[in-house]
JSON list of C-alpha atoms in Angstrom, two decimals:
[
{"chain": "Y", "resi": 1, "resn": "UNK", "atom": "CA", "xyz": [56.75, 22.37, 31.93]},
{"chain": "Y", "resi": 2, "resn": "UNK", "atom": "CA", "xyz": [59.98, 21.60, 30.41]},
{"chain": "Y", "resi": 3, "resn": "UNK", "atom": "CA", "xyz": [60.71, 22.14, 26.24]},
{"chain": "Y", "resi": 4, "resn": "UNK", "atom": "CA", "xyz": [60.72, 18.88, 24.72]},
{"chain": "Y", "resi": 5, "resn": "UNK", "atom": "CA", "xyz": [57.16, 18.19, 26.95]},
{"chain": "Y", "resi": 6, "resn": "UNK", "atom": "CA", "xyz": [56.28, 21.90, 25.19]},
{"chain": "Y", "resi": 7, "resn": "UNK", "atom": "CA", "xyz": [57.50, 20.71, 21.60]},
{"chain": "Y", "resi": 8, "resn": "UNK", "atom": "CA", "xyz": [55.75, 17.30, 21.09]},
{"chain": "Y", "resi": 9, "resn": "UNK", "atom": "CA", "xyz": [52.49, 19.14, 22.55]},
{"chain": "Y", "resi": 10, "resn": "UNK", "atom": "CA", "xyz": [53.30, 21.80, 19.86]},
{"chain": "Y", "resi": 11, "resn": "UNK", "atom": "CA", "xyz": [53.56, 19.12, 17.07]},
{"chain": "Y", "resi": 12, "resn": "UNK", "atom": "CA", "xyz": [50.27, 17.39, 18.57]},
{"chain": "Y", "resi": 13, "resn": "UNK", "atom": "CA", "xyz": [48.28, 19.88, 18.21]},
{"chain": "Y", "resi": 14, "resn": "UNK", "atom": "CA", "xyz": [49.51, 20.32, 14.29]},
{"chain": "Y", "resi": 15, "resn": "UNK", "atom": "CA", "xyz": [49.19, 16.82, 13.64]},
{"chain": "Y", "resi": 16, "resn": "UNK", "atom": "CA", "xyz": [45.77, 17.23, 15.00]},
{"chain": "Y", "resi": 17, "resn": "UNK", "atom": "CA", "xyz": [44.83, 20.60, 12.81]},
{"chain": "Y", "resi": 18, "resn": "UNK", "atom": "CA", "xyz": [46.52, 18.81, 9.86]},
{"chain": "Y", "resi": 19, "resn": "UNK", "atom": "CA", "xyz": [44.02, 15.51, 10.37]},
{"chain": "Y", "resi": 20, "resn": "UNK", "atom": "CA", "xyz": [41.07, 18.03, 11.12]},
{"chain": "Y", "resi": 21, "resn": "UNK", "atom": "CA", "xyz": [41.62, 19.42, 7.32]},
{"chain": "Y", "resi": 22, "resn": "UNK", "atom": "CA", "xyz": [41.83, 16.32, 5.33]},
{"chain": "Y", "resi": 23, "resn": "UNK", "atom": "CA", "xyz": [39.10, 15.17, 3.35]},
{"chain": "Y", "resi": 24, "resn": "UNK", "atom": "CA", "xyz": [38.69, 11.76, 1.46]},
{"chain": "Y", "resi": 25, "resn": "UNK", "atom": "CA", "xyz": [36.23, 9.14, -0.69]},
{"chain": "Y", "resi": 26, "resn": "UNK", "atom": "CA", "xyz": [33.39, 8.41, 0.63]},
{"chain": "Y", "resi": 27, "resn": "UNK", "atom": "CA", "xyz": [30.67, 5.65, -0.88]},
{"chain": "Y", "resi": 28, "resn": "UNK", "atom": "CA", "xyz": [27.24, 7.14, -1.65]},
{"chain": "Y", "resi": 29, "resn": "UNK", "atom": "CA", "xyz": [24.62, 5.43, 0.65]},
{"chain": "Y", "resi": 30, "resn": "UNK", "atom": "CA", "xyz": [21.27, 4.54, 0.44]},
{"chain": "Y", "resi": 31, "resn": "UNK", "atom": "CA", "xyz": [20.04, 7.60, 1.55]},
{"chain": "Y", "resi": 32, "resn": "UNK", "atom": "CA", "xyz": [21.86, 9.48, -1.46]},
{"chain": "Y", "resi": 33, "resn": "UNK", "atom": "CA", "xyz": [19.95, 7.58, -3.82]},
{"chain": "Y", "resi": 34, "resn": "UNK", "atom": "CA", "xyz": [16.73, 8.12, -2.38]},
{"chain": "Y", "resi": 35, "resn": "UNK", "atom": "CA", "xyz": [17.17, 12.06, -2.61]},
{"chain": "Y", "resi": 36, "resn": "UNK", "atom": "CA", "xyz": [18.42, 12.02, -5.75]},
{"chain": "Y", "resi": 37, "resn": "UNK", "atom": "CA", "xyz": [15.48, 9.59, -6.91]},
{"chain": "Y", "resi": 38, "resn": "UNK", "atom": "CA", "xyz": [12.79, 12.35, -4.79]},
{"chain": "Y", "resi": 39, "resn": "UNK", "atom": "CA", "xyz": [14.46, 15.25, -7.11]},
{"chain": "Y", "resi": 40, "resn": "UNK", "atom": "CA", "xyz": [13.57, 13.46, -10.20]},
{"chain": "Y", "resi": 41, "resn": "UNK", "atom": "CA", "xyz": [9.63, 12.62, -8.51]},
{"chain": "Y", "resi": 42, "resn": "UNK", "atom": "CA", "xyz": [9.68, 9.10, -7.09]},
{"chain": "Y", "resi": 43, "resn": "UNK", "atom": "CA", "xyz": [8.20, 9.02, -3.68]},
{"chain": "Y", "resi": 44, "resn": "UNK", "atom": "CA", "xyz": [7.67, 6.20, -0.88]},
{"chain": "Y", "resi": 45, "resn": "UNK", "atom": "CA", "xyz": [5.76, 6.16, 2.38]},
{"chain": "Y", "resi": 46, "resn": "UNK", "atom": "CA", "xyz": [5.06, 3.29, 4.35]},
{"chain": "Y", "resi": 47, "resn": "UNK", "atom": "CA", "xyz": [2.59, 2.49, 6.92]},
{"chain": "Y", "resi": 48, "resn": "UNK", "atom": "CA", "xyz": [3.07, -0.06, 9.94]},
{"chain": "Y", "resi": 49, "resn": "UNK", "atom": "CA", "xyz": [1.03, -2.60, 10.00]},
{"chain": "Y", "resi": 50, "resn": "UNK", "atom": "CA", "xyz": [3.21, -5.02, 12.57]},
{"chain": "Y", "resi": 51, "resn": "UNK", "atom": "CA", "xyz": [1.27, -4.50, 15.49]},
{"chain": "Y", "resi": 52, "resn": "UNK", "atom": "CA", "xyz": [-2.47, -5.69, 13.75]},
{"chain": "Y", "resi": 53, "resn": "UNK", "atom": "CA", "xyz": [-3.09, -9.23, 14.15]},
{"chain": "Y", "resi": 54, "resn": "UNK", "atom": "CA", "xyz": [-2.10, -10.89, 10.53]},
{"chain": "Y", "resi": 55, "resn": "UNK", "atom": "CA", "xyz": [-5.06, -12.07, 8.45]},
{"chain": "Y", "resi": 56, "resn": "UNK", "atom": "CA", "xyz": [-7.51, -10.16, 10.74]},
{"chain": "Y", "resi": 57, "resn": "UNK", "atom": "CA", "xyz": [-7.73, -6.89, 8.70]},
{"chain": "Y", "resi": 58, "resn": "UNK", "atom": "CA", "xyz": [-9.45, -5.46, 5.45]},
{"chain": "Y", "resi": 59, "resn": "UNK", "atom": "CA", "xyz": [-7.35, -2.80, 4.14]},
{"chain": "Y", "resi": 60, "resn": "UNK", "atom": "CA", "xyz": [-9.03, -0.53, 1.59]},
{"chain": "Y", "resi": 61, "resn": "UNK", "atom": "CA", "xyz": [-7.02, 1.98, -0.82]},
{"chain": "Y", "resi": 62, "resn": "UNK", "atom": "CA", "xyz": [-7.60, 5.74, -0.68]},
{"chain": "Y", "resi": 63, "resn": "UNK", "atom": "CA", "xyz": [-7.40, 8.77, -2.84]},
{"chain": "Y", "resi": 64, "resn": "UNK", "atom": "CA", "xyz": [-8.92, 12.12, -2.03]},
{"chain": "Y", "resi": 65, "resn": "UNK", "atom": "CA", "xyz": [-8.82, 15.44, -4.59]},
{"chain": "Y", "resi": 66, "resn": "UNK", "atom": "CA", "xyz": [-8.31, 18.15, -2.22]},
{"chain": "Y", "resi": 67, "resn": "UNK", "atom": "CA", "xyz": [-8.58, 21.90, -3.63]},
{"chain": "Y", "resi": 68, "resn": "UNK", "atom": "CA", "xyz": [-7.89, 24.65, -1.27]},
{"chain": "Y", "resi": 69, "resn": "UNK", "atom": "CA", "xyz": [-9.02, 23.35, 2.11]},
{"chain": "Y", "resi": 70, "resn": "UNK", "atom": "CA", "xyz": [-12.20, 21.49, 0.65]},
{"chain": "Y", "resi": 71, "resn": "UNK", "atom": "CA", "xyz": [-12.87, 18.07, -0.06]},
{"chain": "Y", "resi": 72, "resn": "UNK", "atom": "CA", "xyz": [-13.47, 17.88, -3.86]},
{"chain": "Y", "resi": 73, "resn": "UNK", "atom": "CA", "xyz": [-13.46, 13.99, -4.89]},
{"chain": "Y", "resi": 74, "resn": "UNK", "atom": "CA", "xyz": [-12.68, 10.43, -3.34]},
{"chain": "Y", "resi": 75, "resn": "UNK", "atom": "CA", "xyz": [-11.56, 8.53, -6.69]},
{"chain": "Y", "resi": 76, "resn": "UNK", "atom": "CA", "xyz": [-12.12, 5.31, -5.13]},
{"chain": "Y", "resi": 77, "resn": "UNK", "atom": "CA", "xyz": [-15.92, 5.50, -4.11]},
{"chain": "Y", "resi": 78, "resn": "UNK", "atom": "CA", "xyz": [-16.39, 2.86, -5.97]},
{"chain": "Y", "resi": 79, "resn": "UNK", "atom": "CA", "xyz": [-13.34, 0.81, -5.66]},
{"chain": "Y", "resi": 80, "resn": "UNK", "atom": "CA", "xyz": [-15.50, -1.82, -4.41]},
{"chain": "Y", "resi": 81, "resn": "UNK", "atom": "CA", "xyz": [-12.12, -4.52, -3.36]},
{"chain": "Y", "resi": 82, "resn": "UNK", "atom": "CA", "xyz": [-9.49, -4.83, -0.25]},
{"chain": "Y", "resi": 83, "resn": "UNK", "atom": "CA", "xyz": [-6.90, -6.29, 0.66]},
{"chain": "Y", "resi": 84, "resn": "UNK", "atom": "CA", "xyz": [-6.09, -8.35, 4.07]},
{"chain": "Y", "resi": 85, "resn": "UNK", "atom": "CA", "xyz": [-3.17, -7.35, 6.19]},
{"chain": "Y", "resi": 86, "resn": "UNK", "atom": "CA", "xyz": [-1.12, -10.13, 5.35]},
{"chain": "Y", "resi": 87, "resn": "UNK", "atom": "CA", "xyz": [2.23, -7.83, 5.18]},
{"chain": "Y", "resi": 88, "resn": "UNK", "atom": "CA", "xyz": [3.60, -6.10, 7.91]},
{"chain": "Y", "resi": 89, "resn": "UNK", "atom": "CA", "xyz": [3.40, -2.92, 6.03]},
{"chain": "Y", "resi": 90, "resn": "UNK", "atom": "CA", "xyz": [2.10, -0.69, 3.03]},
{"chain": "Y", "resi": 91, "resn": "UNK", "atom": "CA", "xyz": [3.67, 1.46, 0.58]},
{"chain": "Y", "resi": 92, "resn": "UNK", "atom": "CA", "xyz": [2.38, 4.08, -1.69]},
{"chain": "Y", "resi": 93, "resn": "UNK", "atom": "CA", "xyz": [4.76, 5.43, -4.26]},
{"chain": "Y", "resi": 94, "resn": "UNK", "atom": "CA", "xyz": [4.47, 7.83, -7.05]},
{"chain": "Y", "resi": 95, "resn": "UNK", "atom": "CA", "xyz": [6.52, 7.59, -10.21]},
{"chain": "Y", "resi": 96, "resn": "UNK", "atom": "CA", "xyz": [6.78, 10.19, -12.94]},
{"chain": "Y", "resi": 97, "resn": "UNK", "atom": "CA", "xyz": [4.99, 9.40, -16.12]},
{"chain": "Y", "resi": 98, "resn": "UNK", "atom": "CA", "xyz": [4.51, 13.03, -18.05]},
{"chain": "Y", "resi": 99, "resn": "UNK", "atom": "CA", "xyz": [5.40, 16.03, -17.31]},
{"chain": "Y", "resi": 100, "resn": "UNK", "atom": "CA", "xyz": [2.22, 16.61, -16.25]},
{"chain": "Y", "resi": 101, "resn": "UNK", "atom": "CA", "xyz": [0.99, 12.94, -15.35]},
{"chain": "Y", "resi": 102, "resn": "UNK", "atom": "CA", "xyz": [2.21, 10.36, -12.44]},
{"chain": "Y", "resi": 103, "resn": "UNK", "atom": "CA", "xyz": [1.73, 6.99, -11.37]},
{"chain": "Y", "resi": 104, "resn": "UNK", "atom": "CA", "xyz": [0.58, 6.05, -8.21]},
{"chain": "Y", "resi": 105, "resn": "UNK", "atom": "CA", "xyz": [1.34, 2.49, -6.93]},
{"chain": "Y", "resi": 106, "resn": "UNK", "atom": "CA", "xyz": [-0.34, 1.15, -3.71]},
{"chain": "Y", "resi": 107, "resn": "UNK", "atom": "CA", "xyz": [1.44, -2.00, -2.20]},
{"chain": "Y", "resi": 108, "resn": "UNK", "atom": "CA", "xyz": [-0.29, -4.23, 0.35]},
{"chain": "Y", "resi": 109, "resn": "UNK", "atom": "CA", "xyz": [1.89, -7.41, 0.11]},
{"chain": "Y", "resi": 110, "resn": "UNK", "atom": "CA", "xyz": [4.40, -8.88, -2.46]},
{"chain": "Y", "resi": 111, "resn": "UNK", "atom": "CA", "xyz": [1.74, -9.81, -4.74]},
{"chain": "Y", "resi": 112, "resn": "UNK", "atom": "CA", "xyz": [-1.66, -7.43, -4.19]},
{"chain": "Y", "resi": 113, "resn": "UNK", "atom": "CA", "xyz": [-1.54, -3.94, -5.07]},
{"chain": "Y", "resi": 114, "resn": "UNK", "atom": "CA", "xyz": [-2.61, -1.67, -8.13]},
{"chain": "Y", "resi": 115, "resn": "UNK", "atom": "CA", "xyz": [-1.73, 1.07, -10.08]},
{"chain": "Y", "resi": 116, "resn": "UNK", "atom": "CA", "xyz": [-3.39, 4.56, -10.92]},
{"chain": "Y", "resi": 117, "resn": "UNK", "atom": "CA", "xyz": [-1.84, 7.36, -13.27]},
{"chain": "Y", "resi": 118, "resn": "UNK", "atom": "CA", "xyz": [-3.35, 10.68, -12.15]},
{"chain": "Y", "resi": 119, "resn": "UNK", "atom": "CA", "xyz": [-2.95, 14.32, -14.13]},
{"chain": "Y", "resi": 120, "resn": "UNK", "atom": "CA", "xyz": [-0.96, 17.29, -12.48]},
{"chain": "Y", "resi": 121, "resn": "UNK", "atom": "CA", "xyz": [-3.03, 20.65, -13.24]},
{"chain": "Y", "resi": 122, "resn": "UNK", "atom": "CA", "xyz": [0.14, 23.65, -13.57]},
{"chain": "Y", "resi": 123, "resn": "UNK", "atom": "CA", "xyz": [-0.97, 26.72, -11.69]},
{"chain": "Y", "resi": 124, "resn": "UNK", "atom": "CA", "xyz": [-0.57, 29.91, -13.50]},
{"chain": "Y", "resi": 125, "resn": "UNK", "atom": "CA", "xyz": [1.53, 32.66, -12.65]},
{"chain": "Y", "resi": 126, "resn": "UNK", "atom": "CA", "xyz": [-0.96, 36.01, -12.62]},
{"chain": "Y", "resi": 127, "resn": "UNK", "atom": "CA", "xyz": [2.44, 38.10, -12.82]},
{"chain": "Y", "resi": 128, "resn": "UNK", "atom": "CA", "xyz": [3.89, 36.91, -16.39]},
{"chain": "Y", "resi": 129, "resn": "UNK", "atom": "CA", "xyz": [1.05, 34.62, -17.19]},
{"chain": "Y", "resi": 130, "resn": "UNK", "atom": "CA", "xyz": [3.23, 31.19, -17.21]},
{"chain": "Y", "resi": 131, "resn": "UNK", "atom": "CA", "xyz": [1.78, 28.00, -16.25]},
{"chain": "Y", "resi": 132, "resn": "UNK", "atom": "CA", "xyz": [3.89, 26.61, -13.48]},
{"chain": "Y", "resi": 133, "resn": "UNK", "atom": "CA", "xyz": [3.90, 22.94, -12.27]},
{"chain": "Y", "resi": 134, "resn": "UNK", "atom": "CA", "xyz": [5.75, 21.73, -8.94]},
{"chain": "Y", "resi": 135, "resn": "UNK", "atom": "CA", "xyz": [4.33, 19.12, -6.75]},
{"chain": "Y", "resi": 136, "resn": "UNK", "atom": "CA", "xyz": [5.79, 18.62, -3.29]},
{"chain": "Y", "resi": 137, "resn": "UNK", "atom": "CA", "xyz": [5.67, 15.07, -1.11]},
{"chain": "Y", "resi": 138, "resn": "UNK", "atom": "CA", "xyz": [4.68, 15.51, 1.89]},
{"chain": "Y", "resi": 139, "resn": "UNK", "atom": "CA", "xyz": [4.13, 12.65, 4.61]},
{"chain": "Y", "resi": 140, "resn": "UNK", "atom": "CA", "xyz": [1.66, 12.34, 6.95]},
{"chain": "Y", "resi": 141, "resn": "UNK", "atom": "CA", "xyz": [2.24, 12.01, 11.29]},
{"chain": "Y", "resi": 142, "resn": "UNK", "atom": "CA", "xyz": [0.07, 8.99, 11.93]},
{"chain": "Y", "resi": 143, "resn": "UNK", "atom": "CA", "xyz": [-1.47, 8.24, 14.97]},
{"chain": "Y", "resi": 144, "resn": "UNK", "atom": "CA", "xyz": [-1.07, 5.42, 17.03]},
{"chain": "Y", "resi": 145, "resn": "UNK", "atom": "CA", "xyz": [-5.17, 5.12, 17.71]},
{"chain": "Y", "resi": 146, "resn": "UNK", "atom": "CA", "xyz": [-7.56, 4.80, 14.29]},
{"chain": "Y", "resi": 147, "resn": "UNK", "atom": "CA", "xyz": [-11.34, 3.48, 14.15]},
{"chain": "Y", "resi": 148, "resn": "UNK", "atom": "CA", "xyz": [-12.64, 1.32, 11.24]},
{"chain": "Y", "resi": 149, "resn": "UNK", "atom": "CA", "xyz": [-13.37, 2.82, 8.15]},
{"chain": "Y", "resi": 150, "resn": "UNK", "atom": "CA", "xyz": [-12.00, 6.30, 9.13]},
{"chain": "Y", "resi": 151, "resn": "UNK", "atom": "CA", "xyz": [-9.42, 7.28, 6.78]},
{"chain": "Y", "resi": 152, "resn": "UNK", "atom": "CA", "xyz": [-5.71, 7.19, 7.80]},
{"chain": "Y", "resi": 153, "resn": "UNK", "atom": "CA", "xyz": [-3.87, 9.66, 5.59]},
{"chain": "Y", "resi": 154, "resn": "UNK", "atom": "CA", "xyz": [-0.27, 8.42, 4.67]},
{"chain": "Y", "resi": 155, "resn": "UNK", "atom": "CA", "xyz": [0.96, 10.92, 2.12]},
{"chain": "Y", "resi": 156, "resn": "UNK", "atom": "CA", "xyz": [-0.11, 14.23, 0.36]},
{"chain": "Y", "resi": 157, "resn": "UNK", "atom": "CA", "xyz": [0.75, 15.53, -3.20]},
{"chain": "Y", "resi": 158, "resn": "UNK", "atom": "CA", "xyz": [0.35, 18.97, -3.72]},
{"chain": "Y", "resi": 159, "resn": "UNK", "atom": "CA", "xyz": [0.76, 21.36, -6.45]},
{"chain": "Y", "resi": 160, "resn": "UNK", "atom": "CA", "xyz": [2.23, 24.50, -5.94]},
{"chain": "Y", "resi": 161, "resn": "UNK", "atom": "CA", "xyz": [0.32, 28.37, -5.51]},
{"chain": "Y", "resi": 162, "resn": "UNK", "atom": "CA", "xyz": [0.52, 32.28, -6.77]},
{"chain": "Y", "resi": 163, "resn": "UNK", "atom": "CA", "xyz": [1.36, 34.10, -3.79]},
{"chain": "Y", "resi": 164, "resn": "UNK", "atom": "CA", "xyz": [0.23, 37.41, -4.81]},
{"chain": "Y", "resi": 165, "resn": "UNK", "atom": "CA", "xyz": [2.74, 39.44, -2.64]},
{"chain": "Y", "resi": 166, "resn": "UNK", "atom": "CA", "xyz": [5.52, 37.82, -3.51]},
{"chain": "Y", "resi": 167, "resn": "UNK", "atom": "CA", "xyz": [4.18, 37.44, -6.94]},
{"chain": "Y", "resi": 168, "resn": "UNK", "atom": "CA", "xyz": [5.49, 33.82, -7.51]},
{"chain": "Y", "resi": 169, "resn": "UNK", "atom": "CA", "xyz": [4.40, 30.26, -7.63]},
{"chain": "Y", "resi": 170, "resn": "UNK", "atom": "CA", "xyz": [5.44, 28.62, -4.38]},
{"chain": "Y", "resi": 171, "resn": "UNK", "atom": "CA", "xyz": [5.01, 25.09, -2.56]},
{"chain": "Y", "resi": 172, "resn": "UNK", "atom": "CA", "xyz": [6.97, 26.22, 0.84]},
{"chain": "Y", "resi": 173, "resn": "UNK", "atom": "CA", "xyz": [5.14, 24.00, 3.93]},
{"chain": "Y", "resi": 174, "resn": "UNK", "atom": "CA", "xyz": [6.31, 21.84, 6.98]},
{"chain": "Y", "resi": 175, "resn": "UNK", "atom": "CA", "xyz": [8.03, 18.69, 6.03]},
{"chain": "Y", "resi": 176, "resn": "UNK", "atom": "CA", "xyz": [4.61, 16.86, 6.89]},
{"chain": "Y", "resi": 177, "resn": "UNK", "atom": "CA", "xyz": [1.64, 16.99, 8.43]},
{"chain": "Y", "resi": 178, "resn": "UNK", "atom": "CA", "xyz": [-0.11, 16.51, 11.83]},
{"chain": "Y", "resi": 179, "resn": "UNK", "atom": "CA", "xyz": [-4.02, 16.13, 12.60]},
{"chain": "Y", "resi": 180, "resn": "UNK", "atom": "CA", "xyz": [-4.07, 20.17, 12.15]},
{"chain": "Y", "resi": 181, "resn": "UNK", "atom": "CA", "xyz": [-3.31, 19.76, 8.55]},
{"chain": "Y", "resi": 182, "resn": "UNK", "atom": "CA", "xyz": [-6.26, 21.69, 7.64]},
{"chain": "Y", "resi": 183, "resn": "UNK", "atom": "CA", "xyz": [-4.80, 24.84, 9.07]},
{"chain": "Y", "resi": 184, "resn": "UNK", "atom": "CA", "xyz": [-1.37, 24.14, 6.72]},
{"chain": "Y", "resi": 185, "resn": "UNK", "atom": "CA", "xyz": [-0.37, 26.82, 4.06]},
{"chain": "Y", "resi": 186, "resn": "UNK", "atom": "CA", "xyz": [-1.13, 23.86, 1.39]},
{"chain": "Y", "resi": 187, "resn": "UNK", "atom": "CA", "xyz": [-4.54, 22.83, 2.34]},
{"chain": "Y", "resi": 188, "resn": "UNK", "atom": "CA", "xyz": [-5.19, 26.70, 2.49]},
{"chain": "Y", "resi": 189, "resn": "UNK", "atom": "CA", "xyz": [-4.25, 27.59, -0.42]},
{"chain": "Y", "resi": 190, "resn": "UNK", "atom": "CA", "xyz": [-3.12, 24.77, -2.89]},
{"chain": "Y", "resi": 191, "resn": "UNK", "atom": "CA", "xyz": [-5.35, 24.13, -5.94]},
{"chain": "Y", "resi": 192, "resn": "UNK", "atom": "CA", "xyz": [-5.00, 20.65, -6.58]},
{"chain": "Y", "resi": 193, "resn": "UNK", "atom": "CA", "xyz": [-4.02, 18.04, -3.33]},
{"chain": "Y", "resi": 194, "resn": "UNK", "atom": "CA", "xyz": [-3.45, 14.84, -3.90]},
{"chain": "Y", "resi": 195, "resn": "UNK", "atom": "CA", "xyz": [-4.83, 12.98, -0.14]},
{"chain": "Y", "resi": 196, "resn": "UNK", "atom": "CA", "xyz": [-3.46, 9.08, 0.03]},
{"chain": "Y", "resi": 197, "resn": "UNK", "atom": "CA", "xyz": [-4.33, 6.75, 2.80]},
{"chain": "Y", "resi": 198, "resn": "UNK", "atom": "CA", "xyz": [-6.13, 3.71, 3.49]},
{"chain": "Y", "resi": 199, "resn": "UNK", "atom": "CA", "xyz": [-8.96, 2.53, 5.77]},
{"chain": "Y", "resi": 200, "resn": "UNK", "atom": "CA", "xyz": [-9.44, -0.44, 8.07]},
{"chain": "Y", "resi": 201, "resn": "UNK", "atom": "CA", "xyz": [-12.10, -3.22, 8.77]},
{"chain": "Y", "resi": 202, "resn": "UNK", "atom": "CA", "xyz": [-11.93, -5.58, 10.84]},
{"chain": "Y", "resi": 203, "resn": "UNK", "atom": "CA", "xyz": [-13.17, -8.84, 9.39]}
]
């Protein structure tokens, strides 16, 4: 290899160090936002509707009180309305209200959908006797096969828990949940879930 072939590889390879160390402006994206709008509490799932034939479908709202792996309350019993699946999709979102109160907003089409502001019991810290309140997001897997009138959970909001060993309050979980959710740290041991889904009729 002759030594000007040897010296322009030589100043390659620094150009190419040099590049490797520059930084520059970038534009936050849409994804930024959303983070930054999840660390101050607003939340969105969304479920699929695309593949149900449009117009066919009664879609009724859900919210279950879950308290350490047991069933406590469905706060819409008695909802007693539903919508049709005339969108593509649904969205529940929750929006901060309090610090210890939040809206929940269900969306079935540009028009039809409702809102709900729910409390958010702290937990108490047994170590220094502090009353603690962190609620985590969590999205649920759904499954591709559902039968009518079975619930189809979309999203969980749970409240955080004393872990007596590490004497702390803690919300630490997967990022969401499967059809084993039951066996989940939260639905063990969280005091106050928040279960959101919807069911489906056909008409």
């Amino acid at each position: 290899m002759n030594k000007k072939l040897i010296i322009t590889l030589l100043f390659t390879v620094i150009a190419m160090a040099g590049q490797a160390q520059e930084i520059s402006k970038a534009e936050a994206t849409a994804t930024d936002y959303i983070k930054l709008l999840n660390k101050q509490g607003y939340h969105v799932s969304a479920l699929d509707l695309s593949k149900l034939e449009k117009d066919k479908y009664l879609l009724s709202p859900v919210i279950q009180i879950w308290s350490k792996g047991k069933m406590e309350q469905n706060l819409l019993d008695d909802f007693g309305m539903a919508y049709t699946n005339s969108a593509p999709k649904v969205t529940v979102g929750l929006m901060p209200k309090t610090d210890s109160l939040f809206t929940c907003n269900f969306q079935f089409d540009d028009v039809c959908g409702f809102t709900m502001n729910l409390p958010m019991p702290s937990v108490k810290n047994e170590d220094d006797g502090s009353e603690y309140t962190n609620y985590a997001w969590r999205p649920f897997v759904i499954q591709s096969e559902w039968k009518e009138n079975e619930v189809i959970p979309i999203a969980a909001y749970s409240s955080s828990w004393y872990d007596p060993e590490a004497k702390i309050c803690r919300n630490c979980d997967d990022l969401e949940f499967d059809a084993d959710f039951l066996k989940s740290a939260t639905f063990h041991y969280s005091p106050c879930i928040y279960v959101f889904g919807i069911t489906i009729k056909k008409m």
